[in-house]
mmCIF file of C-alpha atoms in Angstrom:
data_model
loop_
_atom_site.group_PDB
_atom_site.id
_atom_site.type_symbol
_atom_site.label_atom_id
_atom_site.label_comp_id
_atom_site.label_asym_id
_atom_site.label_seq_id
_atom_site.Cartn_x
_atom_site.Cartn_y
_atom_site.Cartn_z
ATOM 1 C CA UNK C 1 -62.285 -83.850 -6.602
ATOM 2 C CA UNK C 2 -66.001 -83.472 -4.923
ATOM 3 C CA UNK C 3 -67.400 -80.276 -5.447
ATOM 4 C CA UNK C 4 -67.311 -78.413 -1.039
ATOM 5 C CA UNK C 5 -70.750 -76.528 0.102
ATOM 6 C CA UNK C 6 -70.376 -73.834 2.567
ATOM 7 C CA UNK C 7 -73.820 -73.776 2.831
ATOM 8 C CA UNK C 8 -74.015 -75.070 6.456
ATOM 9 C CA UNK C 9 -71.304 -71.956 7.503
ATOM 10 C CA UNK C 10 -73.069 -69.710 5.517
ATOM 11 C CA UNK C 11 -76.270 -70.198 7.007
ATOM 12 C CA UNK C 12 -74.859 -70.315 10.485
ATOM 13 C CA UNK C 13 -72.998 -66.825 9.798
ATOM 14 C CA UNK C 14 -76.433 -65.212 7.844
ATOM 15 C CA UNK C 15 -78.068 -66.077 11.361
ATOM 16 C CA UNK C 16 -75.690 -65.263 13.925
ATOM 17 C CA UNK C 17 -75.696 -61.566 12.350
ATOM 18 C CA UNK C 18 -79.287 -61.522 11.941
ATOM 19 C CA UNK C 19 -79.768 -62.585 15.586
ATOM 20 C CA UNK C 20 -77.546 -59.734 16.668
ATOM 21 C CA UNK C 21 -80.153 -57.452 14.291
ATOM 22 C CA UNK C 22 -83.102 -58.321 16.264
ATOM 23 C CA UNK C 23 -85.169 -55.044 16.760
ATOM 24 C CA UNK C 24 -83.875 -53.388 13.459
ATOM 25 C CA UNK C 25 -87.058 -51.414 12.101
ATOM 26 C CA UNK C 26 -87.643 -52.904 8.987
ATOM 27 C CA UNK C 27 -85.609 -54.819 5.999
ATOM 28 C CA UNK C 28 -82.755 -53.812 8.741
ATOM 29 C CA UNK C 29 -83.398 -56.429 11.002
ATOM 30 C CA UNK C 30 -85.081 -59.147 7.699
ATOM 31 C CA UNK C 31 -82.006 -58.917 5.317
ATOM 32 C CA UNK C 32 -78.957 -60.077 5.441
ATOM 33 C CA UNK C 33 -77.029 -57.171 3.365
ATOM 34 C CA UNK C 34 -78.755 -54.412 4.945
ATOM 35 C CA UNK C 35 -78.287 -55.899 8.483
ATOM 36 C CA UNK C 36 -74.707 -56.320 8.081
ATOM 37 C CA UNK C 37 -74.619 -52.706 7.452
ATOM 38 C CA UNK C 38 -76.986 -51.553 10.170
ATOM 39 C CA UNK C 39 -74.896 -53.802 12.513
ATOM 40 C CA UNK C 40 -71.831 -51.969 11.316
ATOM 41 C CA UNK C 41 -73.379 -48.971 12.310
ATOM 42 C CA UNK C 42 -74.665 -49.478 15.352
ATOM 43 C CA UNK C 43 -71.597 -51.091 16.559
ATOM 44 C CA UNK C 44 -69.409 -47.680 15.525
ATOM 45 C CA UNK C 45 -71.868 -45.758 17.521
ATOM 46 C CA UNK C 46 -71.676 -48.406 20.537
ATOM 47 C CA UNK C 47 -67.877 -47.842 20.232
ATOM 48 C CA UNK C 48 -67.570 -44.158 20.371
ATOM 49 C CA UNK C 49 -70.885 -43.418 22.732
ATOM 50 C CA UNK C 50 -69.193 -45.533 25.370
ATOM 51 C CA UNK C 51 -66.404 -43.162 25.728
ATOM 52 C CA UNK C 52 -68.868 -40.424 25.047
ATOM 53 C CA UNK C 53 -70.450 -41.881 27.954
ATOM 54 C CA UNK C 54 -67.939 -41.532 30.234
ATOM 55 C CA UNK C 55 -67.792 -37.326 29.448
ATOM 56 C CA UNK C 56 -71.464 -37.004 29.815
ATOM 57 C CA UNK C 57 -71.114 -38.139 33.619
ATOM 58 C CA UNK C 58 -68.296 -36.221 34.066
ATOM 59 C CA UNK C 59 -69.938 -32.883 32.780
ATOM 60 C CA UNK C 60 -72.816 -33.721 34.917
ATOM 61 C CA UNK C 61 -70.833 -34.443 38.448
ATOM 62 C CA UNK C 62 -69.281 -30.900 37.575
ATOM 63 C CA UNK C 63 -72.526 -29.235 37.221
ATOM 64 C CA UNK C 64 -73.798 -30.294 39.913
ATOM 65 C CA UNK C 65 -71.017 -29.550 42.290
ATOM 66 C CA UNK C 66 -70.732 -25.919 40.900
ATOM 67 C CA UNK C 67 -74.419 -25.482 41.530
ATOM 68 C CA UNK C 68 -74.056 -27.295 45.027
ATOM 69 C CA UNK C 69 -70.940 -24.612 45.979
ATOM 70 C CA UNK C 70 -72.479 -22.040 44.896
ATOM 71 C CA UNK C 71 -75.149 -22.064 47.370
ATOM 72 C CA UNK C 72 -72.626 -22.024 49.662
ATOM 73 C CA UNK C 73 -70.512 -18.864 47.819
ATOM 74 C CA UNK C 74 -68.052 -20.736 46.525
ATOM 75 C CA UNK C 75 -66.802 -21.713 43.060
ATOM 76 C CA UNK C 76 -66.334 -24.857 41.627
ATOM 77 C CA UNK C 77 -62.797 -24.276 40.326
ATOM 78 C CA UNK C 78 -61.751 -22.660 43.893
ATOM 79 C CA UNK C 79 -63.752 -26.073 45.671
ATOM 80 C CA UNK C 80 -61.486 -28.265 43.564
ATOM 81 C CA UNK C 81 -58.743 -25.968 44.133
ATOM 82 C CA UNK C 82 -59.104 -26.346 47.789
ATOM 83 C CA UNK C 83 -59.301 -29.659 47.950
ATOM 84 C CA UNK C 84 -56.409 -30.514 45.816
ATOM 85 C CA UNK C 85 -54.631 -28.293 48.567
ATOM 86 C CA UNK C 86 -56.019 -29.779 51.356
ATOM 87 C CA UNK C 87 -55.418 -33.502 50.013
ATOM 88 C CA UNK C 88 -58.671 -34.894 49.676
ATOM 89 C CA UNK C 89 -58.810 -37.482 47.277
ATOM 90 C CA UNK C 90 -62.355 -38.042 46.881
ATOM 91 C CA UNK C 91 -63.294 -37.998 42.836
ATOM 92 C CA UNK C 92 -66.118 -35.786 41.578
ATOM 93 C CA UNK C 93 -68.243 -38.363 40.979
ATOM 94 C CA UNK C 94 -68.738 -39.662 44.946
ATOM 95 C CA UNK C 95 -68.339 -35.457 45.864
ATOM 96 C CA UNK C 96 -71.577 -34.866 43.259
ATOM 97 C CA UNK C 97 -73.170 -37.960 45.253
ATOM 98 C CA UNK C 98 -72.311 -36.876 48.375
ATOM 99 C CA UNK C 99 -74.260 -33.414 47.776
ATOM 100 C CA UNK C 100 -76.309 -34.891 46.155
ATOM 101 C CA UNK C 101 -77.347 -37.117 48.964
ATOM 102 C CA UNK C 102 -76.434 -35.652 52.069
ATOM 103 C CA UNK C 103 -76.191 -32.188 52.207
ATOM 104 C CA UNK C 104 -74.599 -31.831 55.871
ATOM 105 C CA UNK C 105 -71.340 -33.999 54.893
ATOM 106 C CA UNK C 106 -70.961 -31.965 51.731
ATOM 107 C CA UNK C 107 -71.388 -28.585 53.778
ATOM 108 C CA UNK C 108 -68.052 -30.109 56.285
ATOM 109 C CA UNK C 109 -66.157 -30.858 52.811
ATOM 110 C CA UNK C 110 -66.718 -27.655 51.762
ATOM 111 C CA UNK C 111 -65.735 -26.247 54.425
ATOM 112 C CA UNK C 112 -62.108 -28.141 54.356
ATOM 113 C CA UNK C 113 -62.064 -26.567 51.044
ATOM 114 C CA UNK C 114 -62.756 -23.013 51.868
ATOM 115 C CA UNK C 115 -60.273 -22.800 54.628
ATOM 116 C CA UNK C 116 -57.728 -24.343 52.637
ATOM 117 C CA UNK C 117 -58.524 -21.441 49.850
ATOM 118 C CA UNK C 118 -58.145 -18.403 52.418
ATOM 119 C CA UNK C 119 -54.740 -19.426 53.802
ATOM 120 C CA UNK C 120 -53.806 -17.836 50.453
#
């Protein structure tokens, strides 16, 4: 029985990693052994920093709409409060835009929400 090369799927494999390594500083991006592990790396940190992702933007939407209601004297946790009781269903990410962007529509929301905490 003839004697089967893999050379030709080898090759193609070597490459298709190191093509996905392009940019590596150094040997990282060059050799095949190290850039199978800095690829293994990078894609565990690509992995878990896309859900990490996803927190960062929500911390920041919150920060911003505490600062934002508290120039108007009220608290974040009473805003969402009062909104949750006054069933608006906008998320914090278009209510961070919103006052963010325009300051008179976020004032009106806020207001919804403050009337909706005194009826306590």
């Amino acid at each position: 029985m003839a004697k089967i090369a893999h050379s030709v799927a080898t090759r193609k494999r070597k490459k298709r990693l190191l093509k996905r390594t392009k940019g590596f500083w150094g040997d990282r991006s060059k050799q095949f052994q190290q850039a199978r592990r800095a690829l293994m790396h990078a894609l565990v940190y690509a992995y878990r920093d896309r859900r990490n992702r996803k927190r960062d933007f929500r911390q920041l939407w919150i920060t911003r709409l505490n600062a934002a209601c508290r120039q108007e004297g009220l608290t974040y946790s009473q805003f969402i409060h009062g909104l949750k009781k006054s069933q608006v269903l906008l998320d914090r990410k278009i209510l961070a835009d919103i006052a963010v962007t325009d300051s008179k529509a976020f004032a009106k929301i806020l207001e919804v929400a403050k009337k909706s905490v005194e009826k306590k």
